[in-house]
Coordinates of C-alpha atoms in Angstrom, one line a residue:
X1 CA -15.9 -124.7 55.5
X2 CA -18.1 -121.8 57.2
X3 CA -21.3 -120.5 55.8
X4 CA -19.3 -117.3 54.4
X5 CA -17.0 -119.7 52.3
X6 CA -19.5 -122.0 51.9
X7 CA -22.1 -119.4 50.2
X8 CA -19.2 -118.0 47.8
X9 CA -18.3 -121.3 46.4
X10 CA -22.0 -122.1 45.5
X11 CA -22.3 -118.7 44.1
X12 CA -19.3 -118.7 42.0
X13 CA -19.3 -122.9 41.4
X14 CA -23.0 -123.6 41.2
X15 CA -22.4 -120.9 37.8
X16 CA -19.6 -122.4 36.3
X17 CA -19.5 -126.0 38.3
X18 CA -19.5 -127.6 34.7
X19 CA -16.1 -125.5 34.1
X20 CA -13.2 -128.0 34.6
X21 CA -10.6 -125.6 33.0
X22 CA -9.4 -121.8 33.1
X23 CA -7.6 -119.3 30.7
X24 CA -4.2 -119.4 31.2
X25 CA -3.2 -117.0 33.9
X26 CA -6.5 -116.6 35.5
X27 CA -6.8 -119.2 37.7
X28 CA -4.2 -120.9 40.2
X29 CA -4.7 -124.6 41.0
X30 CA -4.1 -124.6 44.4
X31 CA -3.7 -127.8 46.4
X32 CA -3.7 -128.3 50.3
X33 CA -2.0 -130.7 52.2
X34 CA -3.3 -131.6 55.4
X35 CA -2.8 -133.8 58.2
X36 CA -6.5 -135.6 58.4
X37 CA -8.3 -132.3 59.1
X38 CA -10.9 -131.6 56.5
X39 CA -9.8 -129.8 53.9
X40 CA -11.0 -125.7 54.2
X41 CA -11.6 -123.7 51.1
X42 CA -9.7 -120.9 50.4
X43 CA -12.5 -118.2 50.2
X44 CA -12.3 -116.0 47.0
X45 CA -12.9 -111.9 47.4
X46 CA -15.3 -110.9 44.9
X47 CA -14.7 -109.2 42.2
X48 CA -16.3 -107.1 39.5
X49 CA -16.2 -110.2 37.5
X50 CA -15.2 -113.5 37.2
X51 CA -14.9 -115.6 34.4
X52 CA -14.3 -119.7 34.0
X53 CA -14.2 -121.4 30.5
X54 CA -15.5 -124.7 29.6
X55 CA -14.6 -126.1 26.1
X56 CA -16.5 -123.5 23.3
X57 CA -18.5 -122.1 25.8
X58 CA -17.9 -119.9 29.8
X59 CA -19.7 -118.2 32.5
X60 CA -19.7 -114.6 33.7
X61 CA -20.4 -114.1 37.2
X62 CA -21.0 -109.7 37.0
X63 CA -21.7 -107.8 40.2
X64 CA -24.8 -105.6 39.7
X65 CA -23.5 -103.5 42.5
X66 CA -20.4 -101.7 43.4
X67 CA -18.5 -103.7 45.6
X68 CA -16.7 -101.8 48.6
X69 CA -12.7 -101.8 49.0
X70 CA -11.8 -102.9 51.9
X71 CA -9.5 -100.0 53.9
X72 CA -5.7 -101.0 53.8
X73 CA -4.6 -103.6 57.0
X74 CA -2.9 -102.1 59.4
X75 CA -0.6 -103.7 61.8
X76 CA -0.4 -103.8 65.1
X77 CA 1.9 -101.0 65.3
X78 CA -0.3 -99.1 62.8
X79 CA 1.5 -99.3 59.8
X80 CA -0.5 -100.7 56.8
X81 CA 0.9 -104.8 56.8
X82 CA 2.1 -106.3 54.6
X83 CA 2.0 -104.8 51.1
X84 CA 0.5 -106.7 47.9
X85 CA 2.8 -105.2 45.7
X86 CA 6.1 -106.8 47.3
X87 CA 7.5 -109.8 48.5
X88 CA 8.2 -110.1 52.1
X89 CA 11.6 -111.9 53.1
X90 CA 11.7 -115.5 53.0
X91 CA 10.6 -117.2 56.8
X92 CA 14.0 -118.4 57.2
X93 CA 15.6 -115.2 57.5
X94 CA 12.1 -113.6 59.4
X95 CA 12.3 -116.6 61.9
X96 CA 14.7 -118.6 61.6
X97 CA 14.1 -120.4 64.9
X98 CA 11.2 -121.7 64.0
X99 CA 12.6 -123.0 60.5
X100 CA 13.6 -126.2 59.6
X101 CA 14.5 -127.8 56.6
X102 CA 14.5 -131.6 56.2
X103 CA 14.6 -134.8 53.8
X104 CA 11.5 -135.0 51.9
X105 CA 11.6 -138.6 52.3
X106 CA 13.7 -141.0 54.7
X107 CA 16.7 -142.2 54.4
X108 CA 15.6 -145.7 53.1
X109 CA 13.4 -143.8 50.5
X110 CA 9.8 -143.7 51.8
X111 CA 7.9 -140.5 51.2
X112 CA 5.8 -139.7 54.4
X113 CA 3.4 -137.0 56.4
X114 CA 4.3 -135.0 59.1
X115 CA 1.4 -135.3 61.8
X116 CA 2.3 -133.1 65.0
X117 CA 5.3 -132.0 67.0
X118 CA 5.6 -134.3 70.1
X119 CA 8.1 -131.8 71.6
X120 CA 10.7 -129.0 70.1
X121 CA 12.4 -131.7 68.2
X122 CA 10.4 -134.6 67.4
X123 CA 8.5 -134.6 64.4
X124 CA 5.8 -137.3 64.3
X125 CA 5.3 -138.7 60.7
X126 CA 3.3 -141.2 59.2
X127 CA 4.3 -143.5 56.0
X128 CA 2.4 -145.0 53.2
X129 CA -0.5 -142.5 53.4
X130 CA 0.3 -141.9 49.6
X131 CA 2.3 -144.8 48.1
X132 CA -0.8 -147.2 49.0
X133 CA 2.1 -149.5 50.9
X134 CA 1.6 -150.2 54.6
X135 CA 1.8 -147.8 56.9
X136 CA 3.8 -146.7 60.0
X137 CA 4.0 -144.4 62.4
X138 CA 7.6 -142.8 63.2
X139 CA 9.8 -139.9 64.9
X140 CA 12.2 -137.6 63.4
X141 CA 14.4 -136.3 65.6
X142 CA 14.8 -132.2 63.1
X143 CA 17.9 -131.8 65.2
X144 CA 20.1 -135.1 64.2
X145 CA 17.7 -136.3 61.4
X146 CA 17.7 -139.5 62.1
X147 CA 14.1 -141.5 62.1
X148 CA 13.1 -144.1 64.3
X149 CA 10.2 -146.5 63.5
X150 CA 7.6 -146.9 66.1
X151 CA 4.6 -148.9 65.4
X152 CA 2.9 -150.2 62.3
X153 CA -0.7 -149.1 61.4
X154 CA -2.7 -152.2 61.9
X155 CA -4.8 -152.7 58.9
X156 CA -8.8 -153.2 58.8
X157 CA -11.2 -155.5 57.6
X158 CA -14.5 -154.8 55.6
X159 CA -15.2 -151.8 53.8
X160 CA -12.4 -149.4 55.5
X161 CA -11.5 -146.0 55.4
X162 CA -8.9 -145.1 57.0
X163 CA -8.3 -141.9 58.9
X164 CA -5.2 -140.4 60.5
X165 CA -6.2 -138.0 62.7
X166 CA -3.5 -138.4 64.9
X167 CA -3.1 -137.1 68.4
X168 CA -0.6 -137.0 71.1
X169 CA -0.4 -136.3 75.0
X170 CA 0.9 -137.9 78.4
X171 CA 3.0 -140.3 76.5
X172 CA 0.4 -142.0 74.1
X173 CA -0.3 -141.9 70.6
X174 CA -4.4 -142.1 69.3
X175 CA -5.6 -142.0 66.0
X176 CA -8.9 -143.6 64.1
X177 CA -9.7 -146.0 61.6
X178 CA -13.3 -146.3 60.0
X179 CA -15.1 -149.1 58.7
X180 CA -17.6 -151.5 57.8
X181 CA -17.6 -155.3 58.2
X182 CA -20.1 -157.3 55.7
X183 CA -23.4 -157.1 57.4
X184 CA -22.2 -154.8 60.4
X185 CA -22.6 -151.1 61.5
X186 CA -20.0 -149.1 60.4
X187 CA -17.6 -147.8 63.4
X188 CA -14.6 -145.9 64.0
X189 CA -11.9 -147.6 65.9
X190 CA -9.5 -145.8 68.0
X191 CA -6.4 -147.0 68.2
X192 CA -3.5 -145.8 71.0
X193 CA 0.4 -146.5 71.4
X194 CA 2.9 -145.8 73.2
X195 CA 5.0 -142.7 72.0
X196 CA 8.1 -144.9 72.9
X197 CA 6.6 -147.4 70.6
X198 CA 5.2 -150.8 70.6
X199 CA 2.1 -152.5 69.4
X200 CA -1.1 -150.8 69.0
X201 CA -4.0 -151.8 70.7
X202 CA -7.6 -150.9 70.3
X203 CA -9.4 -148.8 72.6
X204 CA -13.2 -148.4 71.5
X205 CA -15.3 -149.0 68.8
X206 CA -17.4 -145.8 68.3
X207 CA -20.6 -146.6 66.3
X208 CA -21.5 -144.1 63.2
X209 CA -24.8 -144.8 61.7
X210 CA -25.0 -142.8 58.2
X211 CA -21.9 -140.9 58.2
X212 CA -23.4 -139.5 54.9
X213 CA -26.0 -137.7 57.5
X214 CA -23.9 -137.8 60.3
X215 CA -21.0 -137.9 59.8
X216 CA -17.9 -139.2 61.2
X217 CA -15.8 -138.0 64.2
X218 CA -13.1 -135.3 65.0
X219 CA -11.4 -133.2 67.5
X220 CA -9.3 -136.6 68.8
X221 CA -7.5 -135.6 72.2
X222 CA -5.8 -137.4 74.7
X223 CA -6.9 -135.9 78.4
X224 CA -4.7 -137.5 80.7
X225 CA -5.8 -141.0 81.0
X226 CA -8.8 -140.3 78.7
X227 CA -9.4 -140.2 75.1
X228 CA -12.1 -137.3 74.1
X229 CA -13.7 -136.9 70.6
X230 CA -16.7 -135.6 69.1
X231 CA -19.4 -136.4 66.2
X232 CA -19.2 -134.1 63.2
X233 CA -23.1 -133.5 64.2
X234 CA -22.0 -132.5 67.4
X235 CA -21.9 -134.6 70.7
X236 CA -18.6 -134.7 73.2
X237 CA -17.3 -138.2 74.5
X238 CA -14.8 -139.3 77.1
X239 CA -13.2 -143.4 77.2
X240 CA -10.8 -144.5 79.0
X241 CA -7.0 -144.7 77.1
X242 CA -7.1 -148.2 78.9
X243 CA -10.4 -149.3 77.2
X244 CA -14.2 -148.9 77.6
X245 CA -17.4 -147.6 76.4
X246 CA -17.5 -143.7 75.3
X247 CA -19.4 -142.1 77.6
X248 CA -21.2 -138.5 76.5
X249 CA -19.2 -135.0 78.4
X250 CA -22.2 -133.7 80.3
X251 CA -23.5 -129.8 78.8
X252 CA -21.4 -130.8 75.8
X253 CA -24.6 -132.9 73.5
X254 CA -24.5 -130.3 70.6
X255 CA -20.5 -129.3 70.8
X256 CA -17.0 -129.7 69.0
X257 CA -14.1 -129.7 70.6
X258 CA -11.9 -126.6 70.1
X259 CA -9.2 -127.2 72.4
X260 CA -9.5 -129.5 75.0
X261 CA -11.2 -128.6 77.7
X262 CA -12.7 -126.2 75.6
X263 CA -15.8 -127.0 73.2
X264 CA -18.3 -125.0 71.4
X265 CA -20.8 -124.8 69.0
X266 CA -20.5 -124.6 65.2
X267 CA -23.3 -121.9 64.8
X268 CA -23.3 -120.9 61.0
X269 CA -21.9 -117.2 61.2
X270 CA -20.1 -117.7 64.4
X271 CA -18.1 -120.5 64.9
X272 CA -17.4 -121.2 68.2
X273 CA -19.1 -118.2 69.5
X274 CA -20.1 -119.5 72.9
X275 CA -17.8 -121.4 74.8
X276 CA -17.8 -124.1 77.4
X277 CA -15.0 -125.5 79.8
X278 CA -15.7 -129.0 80.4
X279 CA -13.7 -129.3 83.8
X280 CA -14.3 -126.1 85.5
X281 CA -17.9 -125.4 83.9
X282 CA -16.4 -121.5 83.0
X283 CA -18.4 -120.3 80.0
X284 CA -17.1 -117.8 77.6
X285 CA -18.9 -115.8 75.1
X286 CA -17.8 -113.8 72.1
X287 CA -18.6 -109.9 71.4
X288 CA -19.8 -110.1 66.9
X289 CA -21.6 -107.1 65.5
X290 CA -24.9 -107.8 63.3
X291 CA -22.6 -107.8 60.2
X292 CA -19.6 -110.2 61.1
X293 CA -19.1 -113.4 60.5
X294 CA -15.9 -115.0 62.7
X295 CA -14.7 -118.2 64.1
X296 CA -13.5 -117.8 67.6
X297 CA -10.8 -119.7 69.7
X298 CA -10.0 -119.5 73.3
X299 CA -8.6 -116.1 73.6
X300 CA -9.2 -114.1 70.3
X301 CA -11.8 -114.0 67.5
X302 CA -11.1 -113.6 63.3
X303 CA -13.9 -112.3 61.0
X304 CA -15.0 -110.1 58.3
X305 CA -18.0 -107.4 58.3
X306 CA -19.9 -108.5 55.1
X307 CA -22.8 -106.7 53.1
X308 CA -23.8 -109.4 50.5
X309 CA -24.7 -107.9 46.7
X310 CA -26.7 -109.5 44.3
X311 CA -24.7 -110.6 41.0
X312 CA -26.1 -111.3 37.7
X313 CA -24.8 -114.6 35.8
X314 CA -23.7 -114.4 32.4
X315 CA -22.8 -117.1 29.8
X316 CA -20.4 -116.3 27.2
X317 CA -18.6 -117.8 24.6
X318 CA -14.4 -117.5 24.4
X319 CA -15.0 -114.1 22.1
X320 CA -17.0 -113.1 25.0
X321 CA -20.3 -113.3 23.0
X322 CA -23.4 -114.1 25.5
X323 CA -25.2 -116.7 25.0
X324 CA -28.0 -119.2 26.6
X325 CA -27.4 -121.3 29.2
X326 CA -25.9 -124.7 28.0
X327 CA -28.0 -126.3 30.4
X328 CA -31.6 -125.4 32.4
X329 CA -29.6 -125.0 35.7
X330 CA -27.9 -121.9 35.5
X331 CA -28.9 -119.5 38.0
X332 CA -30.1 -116.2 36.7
X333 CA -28.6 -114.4 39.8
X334 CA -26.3 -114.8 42.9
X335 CA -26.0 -113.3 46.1
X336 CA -21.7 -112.5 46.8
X337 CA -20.4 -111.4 50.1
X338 CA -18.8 -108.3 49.9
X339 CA -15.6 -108.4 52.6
X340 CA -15.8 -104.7 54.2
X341 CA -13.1 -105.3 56.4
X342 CA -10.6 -108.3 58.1
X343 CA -10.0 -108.2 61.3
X344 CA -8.6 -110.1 64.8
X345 CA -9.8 -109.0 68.3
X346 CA -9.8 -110.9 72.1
X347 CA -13.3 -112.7 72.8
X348 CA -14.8 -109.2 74.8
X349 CA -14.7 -107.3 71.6
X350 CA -10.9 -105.4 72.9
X351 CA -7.8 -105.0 70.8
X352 CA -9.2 -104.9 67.3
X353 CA -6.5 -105.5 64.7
X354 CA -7.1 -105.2 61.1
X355 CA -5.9 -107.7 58.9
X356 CA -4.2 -108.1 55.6
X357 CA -7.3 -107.9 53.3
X358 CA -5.1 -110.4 51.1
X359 CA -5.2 -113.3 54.0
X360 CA -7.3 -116.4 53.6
X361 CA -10.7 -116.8 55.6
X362 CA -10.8 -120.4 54.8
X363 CA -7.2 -121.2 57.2
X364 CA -7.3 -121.9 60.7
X365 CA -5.4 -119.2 62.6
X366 CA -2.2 -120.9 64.2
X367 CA -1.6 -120.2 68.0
X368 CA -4.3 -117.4 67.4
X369 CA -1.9 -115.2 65.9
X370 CA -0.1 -116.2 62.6
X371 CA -2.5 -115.9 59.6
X372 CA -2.0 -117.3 56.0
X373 CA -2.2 -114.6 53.2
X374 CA -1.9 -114.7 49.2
X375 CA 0.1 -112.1 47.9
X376 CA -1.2 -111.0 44.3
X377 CA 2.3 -109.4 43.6
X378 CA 2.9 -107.6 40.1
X379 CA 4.2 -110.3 37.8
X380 CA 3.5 -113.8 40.1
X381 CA -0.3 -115.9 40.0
X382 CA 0.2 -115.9 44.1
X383 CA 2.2 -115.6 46.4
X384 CA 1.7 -117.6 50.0
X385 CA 3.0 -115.8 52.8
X386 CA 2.7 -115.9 56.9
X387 CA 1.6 -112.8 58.6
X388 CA 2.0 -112.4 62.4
X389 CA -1.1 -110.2 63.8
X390 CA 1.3 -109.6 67.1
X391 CA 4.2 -107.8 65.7
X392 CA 2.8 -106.9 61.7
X393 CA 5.5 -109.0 60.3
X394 CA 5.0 -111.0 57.3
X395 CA 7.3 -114.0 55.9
X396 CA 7.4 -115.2 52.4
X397 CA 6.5 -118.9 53.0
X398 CA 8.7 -119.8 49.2
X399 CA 5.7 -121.5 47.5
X400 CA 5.4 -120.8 43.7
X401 CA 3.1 -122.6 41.2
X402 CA 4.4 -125.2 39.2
X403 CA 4.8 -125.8 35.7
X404 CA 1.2 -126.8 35.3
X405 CA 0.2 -123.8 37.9
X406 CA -0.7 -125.9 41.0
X407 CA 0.4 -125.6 44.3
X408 CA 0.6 -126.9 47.5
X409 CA 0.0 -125.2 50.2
X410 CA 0.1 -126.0 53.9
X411 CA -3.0 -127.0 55.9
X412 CA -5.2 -124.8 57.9
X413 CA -4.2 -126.0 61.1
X414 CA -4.8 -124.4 64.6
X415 CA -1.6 -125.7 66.4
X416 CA 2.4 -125.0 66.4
X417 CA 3.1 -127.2 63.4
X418 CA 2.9 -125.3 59.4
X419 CA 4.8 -128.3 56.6
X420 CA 5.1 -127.9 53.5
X421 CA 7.2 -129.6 50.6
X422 CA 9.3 -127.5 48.3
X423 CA 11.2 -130.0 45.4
X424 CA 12.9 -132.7 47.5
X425 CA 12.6 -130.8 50.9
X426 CA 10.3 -130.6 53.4
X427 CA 9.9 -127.4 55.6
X428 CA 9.2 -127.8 59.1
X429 CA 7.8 -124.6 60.7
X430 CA 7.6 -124.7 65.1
X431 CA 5.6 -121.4 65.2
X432 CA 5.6 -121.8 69.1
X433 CA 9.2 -120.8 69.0
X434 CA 8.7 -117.5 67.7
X435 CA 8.1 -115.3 70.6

């Protein structure tokens, strides 16, 4: 979560964090899947109030200032992109080489996760992440549909958590299991096998200390015949795929890894601002004006300018009657960023583009060009659609809240790879093959 997103959910949740439940209509449940990556909030815009009911009783958030409209998005040929008031064509008819639709479960029944796309038609997948039944890795060929099994997760002793934050490159599998034996240090083992399959081995145990302070780690890679990863705290190490002790990625103590070679710091309203390459030593920094807040990647930055107001929090009953504060930690005030404007620009401040003011700030950007947006279309609670900052075309992903008003949406992934489950399929999106 960045500080933007991070400073509007305590503004709006540290008001009404006792709310469990919504009017009906008001609020969409919205639920992310995600392939091991931490799961981003969905930043809210503000606006002129916003209202969350708890049994008898609710909580106003009201804006004691007028908050700014954003100016409409344009797209990159100018054109304002896309429109709130319509729904875009579906993604299969948009790009419908990038689409595929598969099984949401094998053929022997097993319900399972895509992970990452080892090439244009092999879909790694992981079972028994939900079902609580053992788990194994596999591939699915998305051109004959026919799975193969590769390698069983081996299972942990202790006090285990397990993590799947798989990786792929040079032919190998990684991913990371942590936990704590009886008396021990709690660790996280990295695991490798071959794509081809076979038996995992271990590669390294990599201590963790607190990981309530600390944290555990992220940003697995393979580098050739090297593994790379980095604290959650910061800190970039190299190990051997063949086995060894992590060593730390000289000029890298305080970094993430963005995409390998690349790494950068988490600053709060800049993320990944400053930029180091850890084989050639080339440094790239990022042009963001005194009001911005962005998160950068190799090539291209996405922000907002911000002006934050102050907002006065009320409590009100269902008729709307204010009242006290149910408790003595309500906050008589609240400071809400006010989104100005959305944009996507190259690192040296170049080719501005505005961006839907309806996309969400919490998402990675995928391939640093395809952005998710929420639609607020006449007549729907939401609707979740792709929008391409190259050509200012926009795709209507097909996700509608359920019966209950939840919905799943995809992660907020940085690579190639958006999935998604819609009733008994799952939607396999390749956004490198849109060109």
């Amino acid at each position: 979560m960045t500080d933007l997103e991070d400073k509007l959910s305590r503004a709006l949740s540290g008001a009404a964090h006792r709310a469990p439940q919504a009017p009906a209509g008001l609020v969409t449940t919205v639920k992310t899947r995600h392939r091991r990556r931490r799961a981003r909030a969905a930043a809210v815009r503000a606006a002129a109030a916003v209202v969350l009911v708890a049994g008898g009783t609710g909580t106003a958030v009201s804006a004691l200032g007028t908050a700014a409209e954003p100016p409409p998005a344009a797209s990159a040929t100018g054109g304002a992109e896309p429109s709130a008031d319509r729904i875009p064509p579906p993604v299969e008819k948009v790009w419908p080489q990038a689409v595929h639709k598969i099984p949401a479960k094998l053929p022997d029944g097993r319900a399972y996760e895509p992970q990452l796309l080892l090439d244009d038609r092999t879909l790694l997948v992981m079972t028994g992440v939900t079902d609580g039944k053992r788990p194994f890795l596999w591939t699915y060929d998305l051109v004959t549909g026919q799975p193969r099994q590769i390698a069983e997760i081996p299972p942990t002793k202790g006090s285990a958590i397990f993590a799947d934050d798989v990786a792929a490159g040079g032919g190998n599998i990684v991913w990371w299991a942590s936990y704590k034996e009886p008396g021990g240090a709690r660790v996280a083992r990295i695991w490798t096998v071959p794509a081809a399959g076979g038996r995992p081995r271990p590669v390294t145990d990599v201590p963790l200390g607190n990981v309530m302070k600390q944290g555990h780690i992220n940003g697995l890679t393979v580098t050739g015949a090297d593994v790379a990863f980095a604290y959650e705290k910061g800190g970039v190490y190299r190990v051997p795929l063949s086995g060894g002790r992590p060593q730390p990625v000289e000029g890298a103590e305080r970094h993430q890894i963005l995409r390998w070679p690349w790494v950068g710091v988490l600053r709060k309203k800049a993320l990944f601002r400053e930029l180091l390459n850890v084989e050639t030593g080339e440094r790239r920094d990022a042009v963001v004006k005194a009001d911005e807040e962005v998160r950068c990647d190799v090539d291209r930055c996405v922000g907002m300018a911000v002006r934050y107001e102050t907002v006065k929090v009320e409590h009100r009953d269902r008729s709307g009657k204010e009242i006290k504060c149910p408790t003595r930690r309500c906050p008589d005030t609240a400071q809400i960023p006010v989104i100005l404007r959305s944009f996507v620009r190259d690192r040296d401040g170049s080719h501005e583009r505005r961006l839907p003011a309806t996309f969400r700030p919490g998402d990675g950007v995928r391939l640093e060009r395809f952005f998710s947006v929420m639609l607020m279309v006449p007549g729907q609670r939401g609707v979740p659609a792709l929008y391409d900052a190259d050509t200012g075309r926009s795709a209507d992903l097909g996700i509608r809240p359920d019966a209950k008003g939840a919905m799943a949406l995809p992660d907020g992934g940085l690579d190639r790879l958006m999935t998604y489950q819609i009733k008994d399929e799952m939607y396999v999106l390749d956004l490198a093959a849109i060109k």
